[in-house]
Every structure is written in C-alpha cells, then in structure tokens.
C-alpha cells in the first residue's frame, strides 16, 4: 500500500523541484547534462566520477518517465516577495562556489520553523533527496521574539537531524524595527538563510509557503494598492540566483498538516500566527474566513490562481518596458518626455520606476504614489517643480527631458 495521499502530494511536489535543481546543477557545474557533450578547455578539471553521472542520468530519466520533461525552475518567475526579495536573476555561473570546488551532488537546505508546513517539507526532502543523489540539510532561525525561543530552535534542529538531514544549523538573529515587526523579522530571517546558504555552499533553499500563504499575500498586496506585481504574490523561484524554491504553492495548509499527523511528526504552532497584533494573523483568522463565508468556498484557490495570472501579466509588461526603454532615451541617455507620453501607462511607469531605482531610490521604499507623481511630469506638465523621491533622488522635467538623479 502506498503512502497517505497527503504524504504522496508533498513528496511529489518536492520531487519535481529536486529534478529542476538537478537539471540546473548539471548546467552550472562540471557535470555535463545527461547525453550532452562535455565542454573542454585547458582549465577544465578532471572528469566527474561515473557514479555521479549515473545518479544524474538516472534522475533525469526518472523525471521524464514520471512527469514528462522537467522545465527549468527559472520558468516559474522571479518577482520579489514584498519588502525583501530582489528580482531573481539566473546567471549561467551562480556564485555559490568556484566550479572546481563544486560537488557533483548539490546540497539543498530546508528552512524549518517547526510548524506543520515546514516540517512536512523537511520530511519530504529527507525522503526524496537520497533517491536522487542530492545532499539535504536544514536551517532553523531563532528570532528571539518569544521566551524560550532558543530551546525551541534546538528542538527543531534535533528533529531535522532525526530525519537524517545533514548539515543542520540553528541560527539566532536580532530582529530590528525597520518596516514593522513582520517585515523586520522576515528581513532578518532571509539574511540568515542567505548567509547559511553561502556558508554551506547550498544550491537551493526550500521554503514551506503554501497556497493559503499565497492567498494571504495577494490580499495584502491588494490592500496596499501596489499594483499588479504585488498581486502576483510569491514566486515559486526567487532570490539571488534562484536560491529560494517554494514547492507547496499549489498545496493547501491542511494537506501539509495532515501529512505531519499521519507520519507522527511533532509540530509547533507559533502563537504569533494567531496574534491579532500582526496584520497577516488578522487576515488569516478573520479576513479569509469572512470572505469564504460571504463568497463561498474556493476563495483561496481563486486568489492563488489570480497570483499566477498576475505574475504572467507583470512579467510580460516588464519585458515590454525593458525593450521600450532604449527607444525613449536620447543620445545622452536622458528620457524623452514626448516618447514616454506615447507609451501605455503601465509600460511608462515601469520605465520611470527602473530609472528611479537606478538613480538610487530604494526599491522597498518606492511606492506607487511616488511613481504617479513622477508620471505627472509627463502627462500633466504645468511647469511644476521637482519631485522628491526616497533615497534623496529628485525627478524633474528640463527641456522636454525627464532627469532623475541624486538631489
């Protein structure tokens, strides 16, 4: 008899992500992609042992048989998660380690808080990774925001070791105040995960965000009025060099909890998740249930689907803006107002935002209202003065050109 359906679902989700990671690792390491020629040069290190090649070949064959050809993880999109993650970039040679230092077997870490979502993810990684020749480890972050958090973090680390994960590390962080408690905790957590990934030479870090988390993120973006990119929620792949992977964005929170229960995995319910002092907690405990009561079941699924559709639209508009930008600059590189005016507002404002960030405006502090004010220099020109932007950046219209620079 096979595993419980909830367990099978989380393992399948993780297996698919691991196959993507194997494919990417084979492209960026000294191990050639199965069936492909190996590039040679005077500096090329010795060939990879046959055992590593056989692991990759077997994994790719299994992926093709089980799921059809696996797509590169980069196809999932790379938009930033609110207030932390920069747009993901996928260079051919990610700076995780020098190529001659890279192991034929990639290391994948799981970020685990001890909650049901991340414990289910850790158990699935521990089960699937060895079958594919992937090394698997775990990281837990102690935010220090609750009494006894250090002991709890050590308990989580012990559970990860009992699952067979190695390396396992518990990291204590200091949470600041910038952006509010939730944003500050998130920033500290991601900074710790980034440092741990570099320290251990990890190829990827798995995060346990579920479809429910995605729905909450979409609603929070809608409440901020930040535009279509905020409505696109969390990307399946994000962070520097595509470091962060979210296998559970199509799996609901209850499935992850059920998987832990049937596997007798102990889980910890963070009291902050039900504390009304936090915006996301209020949304989880009050907002979404009210929406489901008013609109019926299926709200979470619809919001998650909205995130994917919004991401596709936002990616297309971003690509259009990148292509159009060169055509609206003069020979000196200044933006020409008449040419900007002729563009659709969604494309024009993307160009203005990029220009402001390039001039030094912090992306996290640059809001829609700032870009709207700059846009009025193009569409509602009445001789108004300069617009002050975050980061001491100033935007002003001069002789039919838009000048954005440090003030």
Coordinates of C-alpha atoms in Angstrom, one line a residue:
X1 CA 0.0 0.0 0.0
X2 CA 1.3 3.4 -0.9
X3 CA 1.7 6.4 1.3
X4 CA -1.2 8.5 2.6
X5 CA -2.5 10.9 -0.2
X6 CA -1.3 13.9 1.8
X7 CA 2.2 12.5 2.1
X8 CA 2.2 11.5 -1.5
X9 CA 1.2 15.0 -2.5
X10 CA 4.0 16.7 -0.6
X11 CA 6.6 14.2 -1.8
X12 CA 5.6 14.7 -5.4
X13 CA 5.8 18.5 -5.1
X14 CA 9.3 18.2 -3.6
X15 CA 10.5 15.6 -6.1
X16 CA 9.6 17.9 -9.0
X17 CA 11.6 20.8 -7.5
X18 CA 14.5 18.5 -6.9
X19 CA 14.5 17.4 -10.5
X20 CA 14.6 21.0 -11.6
X21 CA 17.6 21.6 -9.2
X22 CA 19.4 18.6 -10.7
X23 CA 18.9 19.9 -14.2
X24 CA 20.2 23.3 -13.3
X25 CA 23.1 22.0 -11.3
X26 CA 24.2 19.9 -14.2
X27 CA 24.3 23.0 -16.4
X28 CA 26.3 25.1 -13.9
X29 CA 28.8 22.5 -12.6
X30 CA 31.4 20.4 -14.2
X31 CA 29.0 17.6 -14.6
X32 CA 27.6 17.6 -18.1
X33 CA 23.9 17.3 -18.7
X34 CA 23.0 13.7 -19.4
X35 CA 23.5 12.8 -23.0
X36 CA 25.1 16.2 -23.8
X37 CA 28.8 16.8 -24.8
X38 CA 31.2 18.0 -22.2
X39 CA 32.9 21.3 -22.9
X40 CA 36.7 21.0 -22.8
X41 CA 39.4 23.6 -22.2
X42 CA 42.9 23.7 -20.8
X43 CA 41.5 24.7 -17.4
X44 CA 38.8 22.0 -17.4
X45 CA 39.1 20.0 -14.2
X46 CA 39.2 16.1 -14.3
X47 CA 36.1 14.4 -15.4
X48 CA 33.3 13.7 -12.8
X49 CA 33.3 10.1 -11.5
X50 CA 30.9 7.8 -13.3
X51 CA 28.9 7.3 -10.1
X52 CA 27.8 11.0 -10.1
X53 CA 27.0 10.9 -13.8
X54 CA 24.9 7.8 -13.3
X55 CA 23.0 9.5 -10.5
X56 CA 22.1 12.5 -12.7
X57 CA 21.3 10.3 -15.7
X58 CA 19.0 8.1 -13.6
X59 CA 17.3 11.1 -12.0
X60 CA 16.6 12.8 -15.4
X61 CA 15.3 9.5 -16.9
X62 CA 13.0 9.0 -13.9
X63 CA 11.8 12.6 -14.2
X64 CA 11.0 12.2 -17.9
X65 CA 9.1 9.0 -17.3
X66 CA 7.2 10.2 -14.2
X67 CA 6.4 13.7 -15.2
X68 CA 7.5 14.4 -18.8
X69 CA 10.4 16.7 -19.5
X70 CA 11.0 19.0 -16.5
X71 CA 11.2 22.7 -17.1
X72 CA 13.9 24.9 -15.8
X73 CA 12.9 26.5 -12.5
X74 CA 13.6 29.9 -14.0
X75 CA 10.3 29.5 -15.9
X76 CA 8.4 29.9 -12.7
X77 CA 9.2 33.6 -12.5
X78 CA 11.3 35.7 -10.2
X79 CA 9.3 38.6 -8.8
X80 CA 10.3 39.9 -5.4
X81 CA 8.4 39.0 -2.2
X82 CA 7.2 42.2 -0.5
X83 CA 9.9 44.1 1.4
X84 CA 12.7 41.6 0.9
X85 CA 13.5 39.6 -2.2
X86 CA 15.0 41.3 -5.2
X87 CA 14.1 40.2 -8.7
X88 CA 15.7 36.8 -9.2
X89 CA 18.5 36.5 -11.8
X90 CA 19.7 33.3 -13.2
X91 CA 23.3 33.6 -14.5
X92 CA 24.9 30.6 -16.0
X93 CA 27.5 30.6 -13.3
X94 CA 25.9 31.4 -9.9
X95 CA 28.4 32.5 -7.3
X96 CA 27.7 29.6 -4.9
X97 CA 31.2 28.2 -5.2
X98 CA 34.0 28.1 -7.7
X99 CA 33.4 25.4 -10.3
X100 CA 36.4 23.3 -9.3
X101 CA 35.1 23.2 -5.7
X102 CA 31.6 22.2 -6.6
X103 CA 30.5 18.7 -5.6
X104 CA 28.8 16.5 -8.2
X105 CA 26.0 16.2 -5.6
X106 CA 24.2 19.5 -4.9
X107 CA 23.2 20.5 -1.4
X108 CA 19.6 21.6 -0.8
X109 CA 18.6 23.1 2.5
X110 CA 15.1 23.4 4.0
X111 CA 14.2 26.4 6.1
X112 CA 12.2 24.9 9.0
X113 CA 10.4 26.8 11.8
X114 CA 9.0 23.6 13.3
X115 CA 5.5 24.4 12.1
X116 CA 3.4 21.9 10.1
X117 CA 4.2 23.4 6.7
X118 CA 8.0 23.4 7.1
X119 CA 8.1 20.0 9.0
X120 CA 6.2 18.4 6.1
X121 CA 8.6 19.9 3.7
X122 CA 11.6 18.7 5.7
X123 CA 10.3 15.2 5.9
X124 CA 9.6 15.1 2.1
X125 CA 13.1 16.4 1.4
X126 CA 14.7 13.8 3.7
X127 CA 12.7 11.1 1.8
X128 CA 13.2 12.2 -1.8
X129 CA 16.8 13.7 -1.8
X130 CA 18.8 10.5 -1.2
X131 CA 16.9 8.7 -4.0
X132 CA 18.2 11.4 -6.4
X133 CA 21.7 11.6 -5.1
X134 CA 21.1 15.1 -3.6
X135 CA 22.5 16.1 -0.2
X136 CA 19.9 17.5 2.1
X137 CA 20.3 19.7 5.2
X138 CA 18.2 22.0 7.3
X139 CA 18.3 25.5 8.9
X140 CA 16.1 26.8 11.6
X141 CA 16.1 30.5 12.6
X142 CA 15.6 31.7 16.2
X143 CA 14.2 35.2 16.0
X144 CA 14.4 35.7 19.8
X145 CA 11.0 37.2 20.0
X146 CA 9.5 34.8 22.5
X147 CA 10.7 33.3 25.8
X148 CA 12.4 30.0 25.3
X149 CA 12.8 30.5 21.5
X150 CA 16.4 29.3 21.7
X151 CA 15.4 26.0 23.3
X152 CA 12.6 25.6 20.7
X153 CA 15.1 26.2 17.9
X154 CA 17.4 23.5 19.3
X155 CA 14.4 21.1 19.4
X156 CA 13.6 21.8 15.8
X157 CA 17.3 21.2 14.8
X158 CA 17.2 17.9 16.7
X159 CA 14.1 16.8 14.7
X160 CA 15.8 17.7 11.5
X161 CA 18.8 15.6 12.4
X162 CA 16.5 12.7 13.3
X163 CA 15.0 12.9 9.8
X164 CA 18.5 12.3 8.5
X165 CA 19.3 15.8 7.3
X166 CA 22.9 17.0 7.4
X167 CA 24.1 19.6 7.8
X168 CA 21.7 21.1 10.3
X169 CA 22.1 24.5 11.9
X170 CA 20.2 26.7 14.3
X171 CA 20.8 30.4 13.8
X172 CA 20.0 33.2 16.2
X173 CA 19.2 36.6 14.7
X174 CA 18.5 40.1 16.0
X175 CA 15.2 41.5 14.7
X176 CA 15.2 45.2 14.0
X177 CA 12.3 47.6 13.7
X178 CA 12.5 48.9 10.1
X179 CA 9.2 48.4 8.3
X180 CA 7.3 47.0 11.3
X181 CA 7.7 43.7 13.2
X182 CA 6.6 41.4 10.5
X183 CA 8.9 42.9 7.8
X184 CA 11.8 43.2 10.2
X185 CA 11.6 39.5 11.2
X186 CA 11.3 38.5 7.6
X187 CA 14.4 40.6 6.6
X188 CA 16.4 39.1 9.5
X189 CA 15.3 35.6 8.6
X190 CA 16.2 35.9 4.9
X191 CA 19.6 37.5 5.7
X192 CA 20.4 34.5 8.0
X193 CA 19.2 32.0 5.3
X194 CA 21.3 33.8 2.6
X195 CA 24.4 33.6 4.9
X196 CA 23.8 29.9 5.7
X197 CA 23.4 29.0 2.0
X198 CA 26.7 30.7 1.2
X199 CA 28.4 29.2 4.2
X200 CA 27.4 25.6 3.3
X201 CA 27.6 26.0 -0.4
X202 CA 23.9 25.2 -0.9
X203 CA 22.5 25.2 -4.4
X204 CA 18.9 26.0 -3.1
X205 CA 16.9 26.6 0.0
X206 CA 13.3 25.2 0.2
X207 CA 10.6 27.3 1.8
X208 CA 7.3 25.9 3.1
X209 CA 4.9 28.6 1.9
X210 CA 1.5 27.0 0.9
X211 CA -1.4 28.0 -1.3
X212 CA -3.0 29.6 1.8
X213 CA 0.1 31.8 2.3
X214 CA -0.1 32.8 -1.3
X215 CA -3.7 33.8 -1.0
X216 CA -2.9 35.9 2.1
X217 CA 0.0 37.6 0.2
X218 CA -2.3 38.5 -2.7
X219 CA -4.8 40.1 -0.3
X220 CA -2.1 42.1 1.5
X221 CA -0.9 43.3 -1.9
X222 CA -4.4 44.3 -2.8
X223 CA -4.8 46.2 0.4
X224 CA -1.6 48.2 -0.2
X225 CA -2.7 49.2 -3.7
X226 CA 0.7 48.5 -5.0
X227 CA -0.2 47.3 -8.5
X228 CA -0.2 44.0 -10.4
X229 CA 3.3 42.9 -9.2
X230 CA 2.1 42.8 -5.6
X231 CA -1.0 40.8 -6.7
X232 CA 1.4 38.2 -8.2
X233 CA 2.3 37.0 -4.7
X234 CA 5.3 34.9 -4.0
X235 CA 7.3 33.3 -6.9
X236 CA 8.0 29.6 -7.0
X237 CA 11.6 30.6 -7.6
X238 CA 13.1 33.8 -6.2
X239 CA 16.1 35.3 -4.6
X240 CA 19.7 35.7 -5.8
X241 CA 20.5 33.1 -8.5
X242 CA 17.1 31.4 -7.9
X243 CA 18.2 30.3 -4.4
X244 CA 14.7 30.1 -2.9
X245 CA 12.2 27.4 -4.0
X246 CA 8.6 27.1 -2.9
X247 CA 7.3 23.6 -3.7
X248 CA 4.0 23.9 -1.8
X249 CA 2.4 27.0 -3.5
X250 CA -0.2 24.7 -5.0
X251 CA -0.8 22.7 -1.8
X252 CA -3.1 23.8 0.9
X253 CA -2.1 24.2 4.5
X254 CA -4.4 21.4 5.7
X255 CA -2.6 18.9 3.4
X256 CA 0.7 19.7 5.0
X257 CA -0.7 19.4 8.5
X258 CA -2.3 16.1 7.6
X259 CA 1.0 14.8 6.2
X260 CA 2.6 15.6 9.6
X261 CA -0.1 13.9 11.5
X262 CA -0.1 10.6 9.6
X263 CA 3.7 10.5 9.9
X264 CA 3.6 11.3 13.6
X265 CA 5.8 14.3 13.1
X266 CA 5.6 16.7 16.1
X267 CA 4.8 20.3 15.0
X268 CA 4.9 23.6 16.8
X269 CA 2.2 26.2 16.4
X270 CA 3.7 29.7 16.6
X271 CA 1.5 31.8 18.8
X272 CA 2.3 34.8 16.6
X273 CA 0.3 33.2 13.8
X274 CA -2.9 33.8 15.9
X275 CA -1.8 37.0 17.5
X276 CA -4.2 39.8 16.3
X277 CA -1.4 42.3 16.7
X278 CA 0.0 41.1 13.4
X279 CA -1.7 42.0 10.1
X280 CA -1.2 38.6 8.5
X281 CA -2.6 36.9 11.6
X282 CA -5.8 39.0 11.5
X283 CA -6.2 38.3 7.8
X284 CA -5.7 34.5 8.5
X285 CA -8.0 34.4 11.5
X286 CA -10.7 36.9 10.5
X287 CA -10.3 38.2 6.9
X288 CA -10.2 35.0 4.8
X289 CA -12.9 33.2 6.9
X290 CA -15.2 36.2 6.4
X291 CA -14.5 36.1 2.6
X292 CA -15.3 32.4 2.4
X293 CA -18.5 33.0 4.4
X294 CA -19.6 35.8 2.1
X295 CA -18.4 34.3 -1.3
X296 CA -18.3 30.6 -0.6
X297 CA -15.5 28.0 -0.7
X298 CA -12.8 28.3 -3.3
X299 CA -11.6 31.8 -2.4
X300 CA -8.1 30.6 -1.5
X301 CA -7.8 28.7 -4.8
X302 CA -9.1 31.7 -6.7
X303 CA -6.6 34.1 -5.1
X304 CA -3.7 31.7 -5.8
X305 CA -4.8 31.5 -9.4
X306 CA -5.0 35.3 -9.5
X307 CA -1.4 35.4 -8.3
X308 CA -0.2 33.2 -11.2
X309 CA -2.2 35.2 -13.8
X310 CA -1.0 38.5 -12.4
X311 CA 2.6 37.2 -12.5
X312 CA 2.3 36.3 -16.1
X313 CA 0.9 39.7 -17.0
X314 CA 3.5 41.5 -14.9
X315 CA 6.4 39.6 -16.5
X316 CA 5.1 40.5 -19.9
X317 CA 4.8 44.2 -19.1
X318 CA 8.3 44.2 -17.5
X319 CA 9.7 42.7 -20.7
X320 CA 7.9 45.3 -22.8
X321 CA 9.2 48.1 -20.6
X322 CA 12.8 46.8 -20.9
X323 CA 12.5 46.7 -24.7
X324 CA 10.9 50.2 -24.9
X325 CA 13.3 51.9 -22.6
X326 CA 16.1 52.2 -25.2
X327 CA 13.8 53.8 -27.7
X328 CA 12.7 56.6 -25.3
X329 CA 16.2 57.8 -24.4
X330 CA 18.1 60.4 -26.4
X331 CA 21.8 60.2 -27.4
X332 CA 22.8 61.4 -23.9
X333 CA 20.7 58.7 -22.2
X334 CA 18.1 61.1 -21.0
X335 CA 14.4 60.1 -21.1
X336 CA 12.4 62.0 -23.7
X337 CA 9.0 63.1 -22.4
X338 CA 7.2 63.1 -25.7
X339 CA 8.2 59.5 -26.4
X340 CA 7.3 58.4 -22.9
X341 CA 3.9 60.0 -23.2
X342 CA 3.2 57.8 -26.3
X343 CA 3.6 54.6 -24.3
X344 CA 0.8 52.8 -22.4
X345 CA 0.8 54.0 -18.7
X346 CA 1.7 50.5 -17.4
X347 CA 4.8 50.4 -19.6
X348 CA 5.8 54.1 -19.0
X349 CA 5.5 53.8 -15.2
X350 CA 7.7 50.7 -15.2
X351 CA 10.4 52.7 -17.1
X352 CA 10.1 55.5 -14.6
X353 CA 10.4 53.1 -11.6
X354 CA 13.5 51.5 -13.1
X355 CA 15.1 54.9 -13.7
X356 CA 14.4 56.0 -10.1
X357 CA 15.9 52.8 -8.7
X358 CA 19.0 53.2 -10.9
X359 CA 19.4 56.7 -9.6
X360 CA 19.5 55.4 -6.0
X361 CA 15.9 55.2 -4.8
X362 CA 15.5 52.1 -2.6
X363 CA 13.0 49.7 -4.3
X364 CA 11.3 48.8 -1.0
X365 CA 10.6 52.5 -0.2
X366 CA 9.4 53.4 -3.7
X367 CA 5.6 53.3 -3.8
X368 CA 3.0 53.7 -6.5
X369 CA 2.2 57.2 -5.3
X370 CA 5.8 58.3 -5.9
X371 CA 5.8 56.9 -9.5
X372 CA 2.4 58.6 -10.1
X373 CA 3.8 62.0 -9.1
X374 CA 6.8 61.5 -11.5
X375 CA 4.4 60.4 -14.2
X376 CA 2.5 63.7 -13.9
X377 CA 5.7 65.4 -15.1
X378 CA 5.0 63.5 -18.4
X379 CA 1.2 63.5 -18.6
X380 CA 0.2 66.6 -16.7
X381 CA 3.0 69.1 -17.2
X382 CA 2.1 72.5 -16.0
X383 CA 5.6 73.8 -15.1
X384 CA 5.6 72.1 -11.7
X385 CA 8.8 71.7 -9.7
X386 CA 11.0 68.7 -8.9
X387 CA 9.6 65.6 -7.3
X388 CA 11.4 64.3 -4.2
X389 CA 11.8 60.5 -4.1
X390 CA 13.1 58.2 -1.4
X391 CA 16.9 57.9 -1.2
X392 CA 17.4 61.7 -1.9
X393 CA 16.5 61.2 -5.5
X394 CA 15.0 64.0 -7.4
X395 CA 12.9 63.9 -10.7
X396 CA 12.4 67.0 -12.7
X397 CA 11.5 68.0 -16.3
X398 CA 14.1 70.0 -18.2
X399 CA 13.8 71.0 -21.8
X400 CA 11.5 68.1 -22.8
X401 CA 13.7 65.6 -21.0
X402 CA 13.0 63.8 -17.7
X403 CA 16.0 64.0 -15.4
X404 CA 16.1 61.6 -12.4
X405 CA 19.2 61.8 -10.3
X406 CA 20.5 62.3 -6.7
X407 CA 19.5 65.6 -5.4

